[in-house]
Amino acid sequence: MDATGPGEPGEHSERLKALVLRVQGAVLLSIMGLALLKGLGGVTGLEPLAFALMLPFGALVAFNGTRVARVFLAAAALAVVALLTLVETPGPVFGEAVRRSLLFVSFFSAILILREATFRSHLLRRLSDYLVSQPPGRRFISLLLGSHLFGVMMNMGGIVLLGAVATQKSRRDGTGLSPFDQRQAALAVLRGFAPTAMWSPLSLTPVVVSSLVPGVRIGQLVAWGIGFAAAILAMSFVVNRLETWTERRKRQATMTAAAAAPPRPPTPWRTLFAVLGVVLLIFVLIAAGVRLTGAGIATVVTLVLPVFTLGWLLVQCRYSLRACVRGPLANVAARTLPAQSSEITVMMVAAFVGPVIVALLPAGLIAEWLAGHHFGAIAIVYGSFLIVLVSGAIAVNPIVTIAVIMGVIGDPRDLGVHPLYIATTLTAAWGMAAQLSPVTACSMISAGAFGVTPRTLVFGWNRTFGVVAMLAALVVIVGVGLLQQG
């Protein structure tokens, strides 16, 4: 007999939860609509309506969200109180805070909508099976590059997919990964995903940094970010070779994974090129949208990704609009979007409190102090780099940290710092913080996917890479600063 019958408390509870999820999904879709009206239609004065939508959304997240989301909501409430009581003219600051929240919520929601199609894609499933099935000697580089590619398309959903496929394969084959192979697989996924933040148009990082640093275009950050990401991936591979060589020396002749490994599976070239084609098509559509509309990339992404996802889902549903609407599209509104409400809330609050903190700080006095003490460009830029990393280690979102840094600095040219110098450094710091802190979503999801704690993954397994990356960052930042002075 069922534990609960019709009309009993358990059923009412489930209905209430389902209703809350549907309302959250509807609110997020409405916020996306407001962002498009503002960005494409030029409609002004939408901030009060956007805030009116964010209030019930936050209340529902407080009801069914994570503890982290509740902490952020409490921080938002304190920020509003401080803004109204301590800032002489709170209106402009409040408007800017809401505009940033509106931008980031709609941008992140659009990326989550794309995830619905990617998780249903047989192409990505086949490619992930191929990556995980590689022999140990090739598995790291396969997962490293695959995690980067999946991260561009699916954001952190790529980590979830690769981790799930790896776990399912181990259970299906009846043999788990060795402790060392498990460690290297987890590190490959973590190190491969994190650099996507440095360049991907579907990442918040270039959008945030380019909006905060005067005189810097997002195209410049993407171009430099590609170089940084390539360097990080190459460094990851070199560190992996060093770790593998050290492990073999420790185990001597007992580590014979290559000899015992199964044969290398054939490369699914058609699948690989199809996935690359999808990524390229998304980028082309975004670039075309920016050129045709003249809108910012965040607004264009908010438009392009849902439309592209609809087309992809129609193909998956064999062009049946009814099946598409009743199946995956309904799932987007009722499950996919609301399931990430806590993560969206963190982004929303981080975007909101940044301008408020800047308004509360004596930014002018701090900037004068920096200028009066003649801090060089290298000291200012490397100090900003360290602040982002340290703040990330104590769970402060980089959106907040970078907003505060640039709010204090203002125009970096007034301090003798080239805007692109500090912008690229902040972009790199965000990407590195994602994998060098145990409290970022990236490290927590990666650790959970492979059954370890985030502290073990970051401070234990990823320690060598962290040291190498920090030293490399110091050399690059100082080197670029010296070239700038020359």
Short mmCIF file of C-alpha atoms in Angstrom, two decimals:
data_model
loop_
_atom_site.label_atom_id
_atom_site.label_comp_id
_atom_site.label_asym_id
_atom_site.label_seq_id
_atom_site.Cartn_x
_atom_site.Cartn_y
_atom_site.Cartn_z
CA MET A 1 0.00 0.00 0.00
CA ASP A 2 1.26 3.50 -0.76
CA ALA A 3 2.53 5.51 2.15
CA THR A 4 0.30 8.40 1.15
CA GLY A 5 -3.03 8.38 -0.58
CA PRO A 6 -4.72 11.06 -2.65
CA GLY A 7 -5.12 14.26 -0.73
CA GLU A 8 -2.76 13.21 2.08
CA PRO A 9 0.03 15.52 3.38
CA GLY A 10 2.80 13.85 1.37
CA GLU A 11 0.95 14.43 -1.89
CA HIS A 12 0.17 18.04 -0.96
CA SER A 13 3.85 18.59 -0.19
CA GLU A 14 4.91 17.25 -3.60
CA ARG A 15 2.29 19.38 -5.35
CA LEU A 16 3.51 22.44 -3.48
CA LYS A 17 7.12 21.76 -4.46
CA ALA A 18 6.11 21.29 -8.10
CA LEU A 19 4.14 24.55 -8.00
CA VAL A 20 7.11 26.40 -6.51
CA LEU A 21 9.38 25.07 -9.26
CA ARG A 22 6.95 26.13 -11.99
CA VAL A 23 6.65 29.62 -10.51
CA GLN A 24 10.44 29.93 -10.30
CA GLY A 25 10.76 28.87 -13.93
CA ALA A 26 8.10 31.35 -15.02
CA VAL A 27 9.80 34.18 -13.12
CA LEU A 28 13.17 33.42 -14.70
CA LEU A 29 11.66 33.37 -18.18
CA SER A 30 9.95 36.70 -17.42
CA ILE A 31 13.26 38.20 -16.28
CA MET A 32 14.83 37.05 -19.55
CA GLY A 33 12.01 38.78 -21.41
CA LEU A 34 12.68 42.04 -19.55
CA ALA A 35 16.38 41.80 -20.37
CA LEU A 36 15.55 41.44 -24.07
CA LEU A 37 13.12 44.36 -23.95
CA LYS A 38 15.83 46.51 -22.42
CA GLY A 39 18.75 45.29 -24.53
CA LEU A 40 17.06 44.94 -27.92
CA GLY A 41 13.96 47.10 -27.64
CA GLY A 42 15.60 49.99 -25.82
CA VAL A 43 12.84 50.03 -23.21
CA THR A 44 13.87 52.01 -20.14
CA GLY A 45 12.59 52.16 -16.58
CA LEU A 46 12.31 48.38 -16.20
CA GLU A 47 14.37 48.22 -12.99
CA PRO A 48 11.39 48.41 -10.57
CA LEU A 49 9.57 45.64 -12.46
CA ALA A 50 12.72 43.51 -12.54
CA PHE A 51 13.21 43.99 -8.80
CA ALA A 52 9.54 43.14 -8.24
CA LEU A 53 10.15 39.80 -9.99
CA MET A 54 13.39 39.14 -8.12
CA LEU A 55 11.73 39.56 -4.73
CA PRO A 56 9.30 36.60 -4.97
CA PHE A 57 11.98 34.57 -6.72
CA GLY A 58 14.32 35.15 -3.79
CA ALA A 59 11.55 34.32 -1.32
CA LEU A 60 10.92 30.99 -3.06
CA VAL A 61 14.65 30.19 -3.06
CA ALA A 62 14.71 30.91 0.66
CA PHE A 63 11.95 28.29 0.91
CA ASN A 64 13.55 25.51 -1.15
CA GLY A 65 17.12 26.63 -1.93
CA THR A 66 20.50 25.68 -0.56
CA ARG A 67 22.11 27.07 2.57
CA VAL A 68 24.61 29.01 0.46
CA ALA A 69 21.76 30.66 -1.45
CA ARG A 70 20.07 31.64 1.82
CA VAL A 71 23.31 33.22 3.06
CA PHE A 72 23.55 35.24 -0.14
CA LEU A 73 19.92 36.33 0.17
CA ALA A 74 20.62 37.52 3.71
CA ALA A 75 23.60 39.46 2.35
CA ALA A 76 21.33 41.05 -0.26
CA ALA A 77 18.87 42.12 2.43
CA LEU A 78 21.68 43.69 4.46
CA ALA A 79 22.95 45.43 1.32
CA VAL A 80 19.54 46.98 0.68
CA VAL A 81 19.29 48.21 4.28
CA ALA A 82 22.81 49.64 4.16
CA LEU A 83 22.13 51.29 0.82
CA LEU A 84 18.95 52.99 2.04
CA THR A 85 20.43 54.15 5.35
CA LEU A 86 24.07 54.96 4.60
CA VAL A 87 24.15 56.21 1.00
CA GLU A 88 23.01 59.79 0.46
CA THR A 89 21.52 59.18 -3.01
CA PRO A 90 20.68 55.48 -3.19
CA GLY A 91 18.54 55.66 -6.34
CA PRO A 92 21.31 55.53 -8.98
CA VAL A 93 23.20 52.82 -7.09
CA PHE A 94 20.04 50.76 -6.70
CA GLY A 95 19.27 51.10 -10.40
CA GLU A 96 22.77 49.99 -11.39
CA ALA A 97 22.62 47.02 -8.98
CA VAL A 98 19.29 45.85 -10.40
CA ARG A 99 20.50 46.31 -13.99
CA ARG A 100 23.52 44.11 -13.31
CA SER A 101 21.36 41.47 -11.63
CA LEU A 102 18.95 41.52 -14.56
CA LEU A 103 21.81 41.10 -17.03
CA PHE A 104 23.50 38.21 -15.23
CA VAL A 105 20.31 36.32 -14.35
CA SER A 106 19.07 36.40 -17.94
CA PHE A 107 22.51 35.47 -19.33
CA PHE A 108 22.96 32.49 -16.99
CA SER A 109 19.37 31.33 -17.54
CA ALA A 110 19.94 31.29 -21.31
CA ILE A 111 22.98 29.04 -20.82
CA LEU A 112 20.89 26.70 -18.66
CA ILE A 113 18.26 26.47 -21.40
CA LEU A 114 20.95 25.27 -23.83
CA ARG A 115 21.84 22.58 -21.30
CA GLU A 116 18.43 20.95 -21.88
CA ALA A 117 19.36 20.13 -25.48
CA THR A 118 22.94 19.12 -24.71
CA PHE A 119 21.94 16.63 -22.01
CA ARG A 120 19.50 15.01 -24.44
CA SER A 121 22.07 14.88 -27.25
CA HIS A 122 23.23 11.43 -28.37
CA LEU A 123 26.23 13.13 -29.99
CA LEU A 124 27.57 14.37 -26.67
CA ARG A 125 26.84 11.06 -24.98
CA ARG A 126 28.79 9.15 -27.63
CA LEU A 127 31.68 11.59 -27.45
CA SER A 128 31.83 11.43 -23.65
CA ASP A 129 31.83 7.60 -23.81
CA TYR A 130 34.79 7.79 -26.19
CA LEU A 131 36.71 10.20 -23.94
CA VAL A 132 36.22 8.09 -20.82
CA SER A 133 37.07 4.84 -22.64
CA GLN A 134 40.60 5.96 -23.53
CA PRO A 135 43.55 3.96 -22.16
CA PRO A 136 45.14 5.53 -19.05
CA GLY A 137 47.99 7.06 -21.04
CA ARG A 138 45.60 9.01 -23.24
CA ARG A 139 42.68 9.46 -20.87
CA PHE A 140 44.00 12.62 -19.21
CA ILE A 141 44.49 14.63 -22.39
CA SER A 142 41.17 13.33 -23.76
CA LEU A 143 39.24 14.35 -20.65
CA LEU A 144 41.17 17.63 -20.39
CA LEU A 145 40.22 18.76 -23.89
CA GLY A 146 36.77 17.16 -23.71
CA SER A 147 35.97 18.93 -20.46
CA HIS A 148 37.00 22.21 -22.05
CA LEU A 149 34.78 21.61 -25.08
CA PHE A 150 31.83 20.43 -22.99
CA GLY A 151 32.31 23.38 -20.63
CA VAL A 152 31.97 25.82 -23.52
CA MET A 153 28.65 24.22 -24.52
CA MET A 154 27.17 23.13 -21.21
CA ASN A 155 28.92 25.20 -18.55
CA MET A 156 29.21 23.06 -15.41
CA GLY A 157 26.81 20.54 -16.90
CA GLY A 158 29.83 19.23 -18.80
CA ILE A 159 31.47 18.24 -15.52
CA VAL A 160 28.32 16.44 -14.43
CA LEU A 161 28.03 14.56 -17.72
CA LEU A 162 31.66 13.40 -17.86
CA GLY A 163 31.63 12.39 -14.19
CA ALA A 164 28.39 10.44 -14.65
CA VAL A 165 29.68 8.66 -17.76
CA ALA A 166 32.94 7.73 -16.01
CA THR A 167 31.05 6.32 -13.02
CA GLN A 168 28.57 4.40 -15.18
CA LYS A 169 31.38 2.92 -17.27
CA SER A 170 33.23 1.69 -14.19
CA ARG A 171 30.08 0.00 -12.89
CA ARG A 172 29.17 -1.42 -16.29
CA ASP A 173 32.63 -2.89 -16.83
CA GLY A 174 32.80 -4.18 -13.28
CA THR A 175 36.17 -2.51 -12.72
CA GLY A 176 36.70 0.83 -11.08
CA LEU A 177 39.48 3.25 -11.80
CA SER A 178 42.66 2.84 -9.79
CA PRO A 179 43.16 5.54 -7.14
CA PHE A 180 45.76 7.27 -9.30
CA ASP A 181 43.60 7.06 -12.45
CA GLN A 182 40.59 8.40 -10.53
CA ARG A 183 42.71 11.29 -9.31
CA GLN A 184 43.95 12.11 -12.80
CA ALA A 185 40.46 11.86 -14.31
CA ALA A 186 39.05 14.27 -11.73
CA LEU A 187 41.95 16.68 -12.26
CA ALA A 188 41.55 16.51 -16.04
CA VAL A 189 37.88 17.46 -15.79
CA LEU A 190 38.59 20.25 -13.28
CA ARG A 191 41.59 21.70 -15.12
CA GLY A 192 39.91 21.40 -18.50
CA PHE A 193 36.72 23.18 -17.50
CA ALA A 194 38.12 26.10 -15.48
CA PRO A 195 39.93 27.88 -18.37
CA THR A 196 36.66 28.22 -20.31
CA ALA A 197 35.96 31.18 -18.01
CA MET A 198 38.91 33.00 -19.58
CA TRP A 199 37.52 33.25 -23.11
CA SER A 200 34.17 31.61 -23.82
CA PRO A 201 31.41 33.98 -25.00
CA LEU A 202 29.08 31.76 -22.95
CA SER A 203 31.04 32.56 -19.77
CA LEU A 204 30.20 35.41 -17.45
CA THR A 205 33.86 36.37 -17.00
CA PRO A 206 34.49 38.37 -20.21
CA VAL A 207 31.06 39.98 -19.88
CA VAL A 208 31.67 41.10 -16.30
CA VAL A 209 35.27 42.27 -16.72
CA SER A 210 34.65 44.16 -19.97
CA SER A 211 31.69 45.94 -18.36
CA LEU A 212 33.77 47.05 -15.36
CA VAL A 213 37.11 48.05 -16.90
CA PRO A 214 36.82 51.24 -18.97
CA GLY A 215 38.45 51.18 -22.37
CA VAL A 216 38.33 47.39 -22.81
CA ARG A 217 36.20 45.56 -25.38
CA ILE A 218 34.95 42.03 -24.87
CA GLY A 219 36.55 40.95 -28.15
CA GLN A 220 39.96 41.87 -26.76
CA LEU A 221 39.39 39.78 -23.65
CA VAL A 222 38.21 36.79 -25.67
CA ALA A 223 41.30 36.96 -27.90
CA TRP A 224 43.71 37.15 -24.97
CA GLY A 225 41.67 34.62 -23.02
CA ILE A 226 42.11 32.02 -25.76
CA GLY A 227 45.87 32.36 -25.37
CA PHE A 228 45.65 32.11 -21.57
CA ALA A 229 43.38 29.07 -21.77
CA ALA A 230 45.75 27.33 -24.19
CA ALA A 231 48.66 28.04 -21.85
CA ILE A 232 46.74 26.69 -18.83
CA LEU A 233 45.77 23.52 -20.72
CA ALA A 234 49.37 23.00 -21.86
CA MET A 235 50.61 23.55 -18.32
CA SER A 236 48.04 21.05 -17.05
CA PHE A 237 49.31 18.43 -19.48
CA VAL A 238 52.95 19.02 -18.49
CA VAL A 239 52.12 18.76 -14.78
CA ASN A 240 50.18 15.55 -15.48
CA ARG A 241 53.20 14.06 -17.26
CA LEU A 242 55.33 14.98 -14.24
CA GLU A 243 52.82 13.47 -11.81
CA THR A 244 52.54 10.30 -13.90
CA TRP A 245 56.32 9.94 -14.12
CA THR A 246 56.62 10.43 -10.35
CA GLU A 247 53.92 7.82 -9.71
CA ARG A 248 55.64 5.33 -11.96
CA ARG A 249 58.91 5.90 -10.15
CA LYS A 250 57.18 5.23 -6.84
CA ARG A 251 55.49 2.07 -8.03
CA GLN A 252 58.38 1.07 -10.30
CA ALA A 253 57.43 -1.94 -12.39
CA THR A 254 54.07 -2.50 -10.67
CA MET A 255 52.41 0.27 -12.64
CA THR A 256 51.78 -1.41 -15.97
CA ALA A 257 48.50 0.24 -16.92
CA ALA A 258 49.52 0.69 -20.52
CA ALA A 259 50.18 -3.01 -21.01
CA ALA A 260 46.99 -4.09 -19.26
CA ALA A 261 44.79 -1.41 -20.79
CA PRO A 262 42.10 -2.29 -23.32
CA PRO A 263 42.75 -1.39 -26.96
CA ARG A 264 42.23 2.21 -27.94
CA PRO A 265 38.67 2.71 -29.25
CA PRO A 266 38.30 4.09 -32.78
CA THR A 267 37.99 7.85 -32.96
CA PRO A 268 34.38 8.91 -33.76
CA TRP A 269 35.40 11.60 -36.21
CA ARG A 270 31.88 12.30 -37.45
CA THR A 271 30.63 12.77 -33.91
CA LEU A 272 33.58 14.98 -33.00
CA PHE A 273 33.18 17.20 -36.05
CA ALA A 274 29.43 17.41 -35.48
CA VAL A 275 29.96 18.64 -31.90
CA LEU A 276 32.60 21.13 -33.04
CA GLY A 277 30.19 22.27 -35.73
CA VAL A 278 27.49 22.92 -33.14
CA VAL A 279 29.89 25.02 -31.04
CA LEU A 280 31.05 26.95 -34.11
CA LEU A 281 27.46 27.57 -35.21
CA ILE A 282 26.57 28.98 -31.79
CA PHE A 283 29.54 31.36 -31.90
CA VAL A 284 28.72 32.45 -35.46
CA LEU A 285 25.11 33.16 -34.51
CA ILE A 286 26.21 35.19 -31.49
CA ALA A 287 28.70 37.20 -33.56
CA ALA A 288 26.07 37.80 -36.25
CA GLY A 289 23.55 38.85 -33.62
CA VAL A 290 25.95 41.38 -32.12
CA ARG A 291 26.72 42.83 -35.55
CA LEU A 292 23.08 42.98 -36.69
CA THR A 293 21.53 44.32 -33.50
CA GLY A 294 24.36 46.39 -32.07
CA ALA A 295 23.42 45.02 -28.64
CA GLY A 296 25.83 43.73 -26.02
CA ILE A 297 26.95 40.13 -26.15
CA ALA A 298 25.04 39.24 -22.97
CA THR A 299 21.77 40.42 -24.52
CA VAL A 300 22.47 38.59 -27.77
CA VAL A 301 23.29 35.37 -25.90
CA THR A 302 19.98 35.71 -24.03
CA LEU A 303 18.22 35.77 -27.41
CA VAL A 304 20.31 33.35 -29.48
CA LEU A 305 20.66 30.42 -27.07
CA PRO A 306 16.92 29.86 -26.43
CA VAL A 307 16.17 30.12 -30.17
CA PHE A 308 19.03 27.77 -31.02
CA THR A 309 17.93 25.36 -28.29
CA LEU A 310 14.38 25.33 -29.65
CA GLY A 311 15.68 24.35 -33.09
CA TRP A 312 17.93 21.65 -31.66
CA LEU A 313 15.12 20.22 -29.54
CA LEU A 314 12.80 20.16 -32.55
CA VAL A 315 15.37 18.07 -34.41
CA GLN A 316 15.66 15.74 -31.41
CA CYS A 317 11.85 15.44 -31.32
CA ARG A 318 11.75 14.62 -35.06
CA TYR A 319 10.22 18.03 -35.86
CA SER A 320 7.12 17.40 -33.76
CA LEU A 321 6.29 20.77 -32.20
CA ARG A 322 3.70 19.19 -29.92
CA ALA A 323 6.17 16.63 -28.58
CA CYS A 324 8.78 19.36 -28.17
CA VAL A 325 6.46 21.66 -26.22
CA ARG A 326 5.04 18.93 -23.98
CA GLY A 327 8.42 17.29 -23.41
CA PRO A 328 11.73 19.20 -23.28
CA LEU A 329 10.30 22.73 -23.37
CA ALA A 330 7.98 21.99 -20.47
CA ASN A 331 10.95 20.46 -18.68
CA VAL A 332 12.94 23.68 -19.17
CA ALA A 333 10.32 25.75 -17.36
CA ALA A 334 9.35 23.19 -14.71
CA ARG A 335 12.71 21.54 -13.93
CA THR A 336 15.87 22.68 -15.73
CA LEU A 337 15.69 26.37 -14.82
CA PRO A 338 14.22 26.09 -11.31
CA ALA A 339 16.60 23.23 -10.44
CA GLN A 340 19.43 25.77 -10.68
CA SER A 341 17.61 28.49 -8.75
CA SER A 342 20.17 28.49 -5.95
CA GLU A 343 23.06 28.96 -8.36
CA ILE A 344 21.15 31.69 -10.19
CA THR A 345 20.46 33.38 -6.86
CA VAL A 346 24.16 33.47 -6.04
CA MET A 347 24.84 35.17 -9.39
CA MET A 348 21.93 37.57 -8.88
CA VAL A 349 23.01 38.63 -5.40
CA ALA A 350 26.69 38.88 -6.34
CA ALA A 351 25.79 41.20 -9.20
CA PHE A 352 23.54 43.25 -6.90
CA VAL A 353 25.85 43.74 -3.92
CA GLY A 354 28.92 44.72 -5.98
CA PRO A 355 27.75 48.28 -6.78
CA VAL A 356 26.36 48.63 -3.24
CA ILE A 357 29.71 47.76 -1.63
CA VAL A 358 31.49 50.19 -3.93
CA ALA A 359 29.03 52.93 -2.93
CA LEU A 360 29.63 52.21 0.76
CA LEU A 361 33.43 52.26 0.47
CA PRO A 362 35.43 55.51 0.42
CA ALA A 363 36.58 54.60 -3.09
CA GLY A 364 37.85 58.09 -3.83
CA LEU A 365 40.04 58.19 -0.73
CA ILE A 366 41.45 54.74 -1.45
CA ALA A 367 42.24 55.69 -5.04
CA GLU A 368 43.95 58.89 -3.83
CA TRP A 369 45.96 56.87 -1.31
CA LEU A 370 47.09 54.46 -4.03
CA ALA A 371 48.06 57.33 -6.30
CA GLY A 372 49.79 59.23 -3.49
CA HIS A 373 51.96 56.27 -2.51
CA HIS A 374 52.99 55.74 -6.13
CA PHE A 375 52.24 52.05 -6.31
CA GLY A 376 53.52 50.76 -9.61
CA ALA A 377 51.37 49.06 -12.20
CA ILE A 378 52.87 45.67 -11.37
CA ALA A 379 52.03 45.96 -7.66
CA ILE A 380 48.46 47.10 -8.36
CA VAL A 381 47.78 44.40 -10.94
CA TYR A 382 49.39 41.53 -9.03
CA GLY A 383 47.70 42.68 -5.83
CA SER A 384 44.35 42.58 -7.64
CA PHE A 385 45.18 39.09 -8.91
CA LEU A 386 45.88 37.85 -5.37
CA ILE A 387 42.76 39.51 -3.96
CA VAL A 388 40.57 37.63 -6.45
CA LEU A 389 42.23 34.30 -5.58
CA VAL A 390 42.13 34.83 -1.80
CA SER A 391 38.54 36.05 -1.90
CA GLY A 392 37.56 33.00 -3.93
CA ALA A 393 39.16 30.77 -1.31
CA ILE A 394 36.80 32.18 1.33
CA ALA A 395 33.72 31.84 -0.91
CA VAL A 396 33.47 35.45 -2.11
CA ASN A 397 32.19 35.38 -5.68
CA PRO A 398 34.61 36.94 -8.22
CA ILE A 399 31.74 39.09 -9.51
CA VAL A 400 31.74 40.90 -6.16
CA THR A 401 35.51 41.03 -5.80
CA ILE A 402 36.20 42.39 -9.28
CA ALA A 403 33.37 44.93 -8.98
CA VAL A 404 34.87 46.23 -5.73
CA ILE A 405 38.42 46.30 -7.15
CA MET A 406 37.38 48.29 -10.21
CA GLY A 407 35.06 50.48 -8.14
CA VAL A 408 38.05 51.50 -6.02
CA ILE A 409 40.51 51.84 -8.91
CA GLY A 410 38.11 53.58 -11.27
CA ASP A 411 39.94 54.33 -14.49
CA PRO A 412 43.20 52.35 -14.23
CA ARG A 413 44.92 54.84 -16.52
CA ASP A 414 44.81 57.38 -13.68
CA LEU A 415 47.14 55.05 -11.75
CA GLY A 416 49.41 54.37 -14.70
CA VAL A 417 47.91 50.95 -15.43
CA HIS A 418 46.93 49.98 -18.96
CA PRO A 419 43.25 48.90 -18.96
CA LEU A 420 43.93 45.73 -20.95
CA TYR A 421 46.74 44.78 -18.54
CA ILE A 422 44.48 44.69 -15.49
CA ALA A 423 41.47 43.36 -17.42
CA THR A 424 43.31 40.31 -18.74
CA THR A 425 44.83 39.70 -15.31
CA LEU A 426 41.42 39.78 -13.62
CA THR A 427 40.06 37.43 -16.28
CA ALA A 428 42.92 34.98 -15.69
CA ALA A 429 42.49 35.26 -11.92
CA TRP A 430 38.80 34.34 -12.20
CA GLY A 431 39.63 31.30 -14.31
CA MET A 432 42.37 30.17 -11.93
CA ALA A 433 40.28 30.77 -8.80
CA ALA A 434 37.69 28.33 -10.16
CA GLN A 435 40.10 25.43 -9.72
CA LEU A 436 42.30 26.62 -6.85
CA SER A 437 39.53 27.14 -4.29
CA PRO A 438 37.53 24.32 -2.64
CA VAL A 439 34.40 26.47 -2.31
CA THR A 440 33.79 27.30 -5.98
CA ALA A 441 30.97 25.57 -7.83
CA CYS A 442 33.51 24.18 -10.30
CA SER A 443 35.59 22.39 -7.66
CA MET A 444 32.60 21.21 -5.63
CA ILE A 445 30.83 19.70 -8.64
CA SER A 446 34.05 18.10 -9.90
CA ALA A 447 34.74 16.60 -6.49
CA GLY A 448 31.20 15.30 -6.14
CA ALA A 449 31.30 13.74 -9.60
CA PHE A 450 34.31 11.63 -8.60
CA GLY A 451 33.39 10.91 -4.99
CA VAL A 452 35.98 12.99 -3.11
CA THR A 453 35.85 16.09 -0.95
CA PRO A 454 36.57 19.48 -2.55
CA ARG A 455 39.45 20.08 -0.13
CA THR A 456 41.06 16.79 -1.14
CA LEU A 457 40.65 17.62 -4.82
CA VAL A 458 42.01 21.18 -4.60
CA PHE A 459 44.53 21.17 -1.76
CA GLY A 460 45.61 17.54 -2.10
CA TRP A 461 45.43 16.37 -5.68
CA ASN A 462 45.69 19.77 -7.41
CA ARG A 463 48.40 21.17 -5.14
CA THR A 464 51.31 20.76 -7.58
CA PHE A 465 49.44 22.44 -10.40
CA GLY A 466 48.41 25.28 -8.08
CA VAL A 467 52.02 26.03 -7.15
CA VAL A 468 53.17 25.90 -10.79
CA ALA A 469 50.27 28.09 -11.93
CA MET A 470 50.89 30.72 -9.25
CA LEU A 471 54.59 30.93 -10.14
CA ALA A 472 53.77 31.16 -13.84
CA ALA A 473 51.22 33.91 -13.17
CA LEU A 474 53.79 35.89 -11.18
CA VAL A 475 56.34 35.62 -14.01
CA VAL A 476 53.80 36.65 -16.66
CA ILE A 477 52.34 39.58 -14.69
CA VAL A 478 55.77 40.95 -13.78
CA GLY A 479 57.07 40.38 -17.30
CA VAL A 480 54.17 42.17 -18.96
CA GLY A 481 54.47 45.01 -16.44
CA LEU A 482 58.16 45.46 -17.21
CA LEU A 483 57.44 45.46 -20.95
CA GLN A 484 54.74 48.08 -20.40
CA GLN A 485 57.17 50.28 -18.47
CA GLY A 486 59.77 49.85 -21.21
#
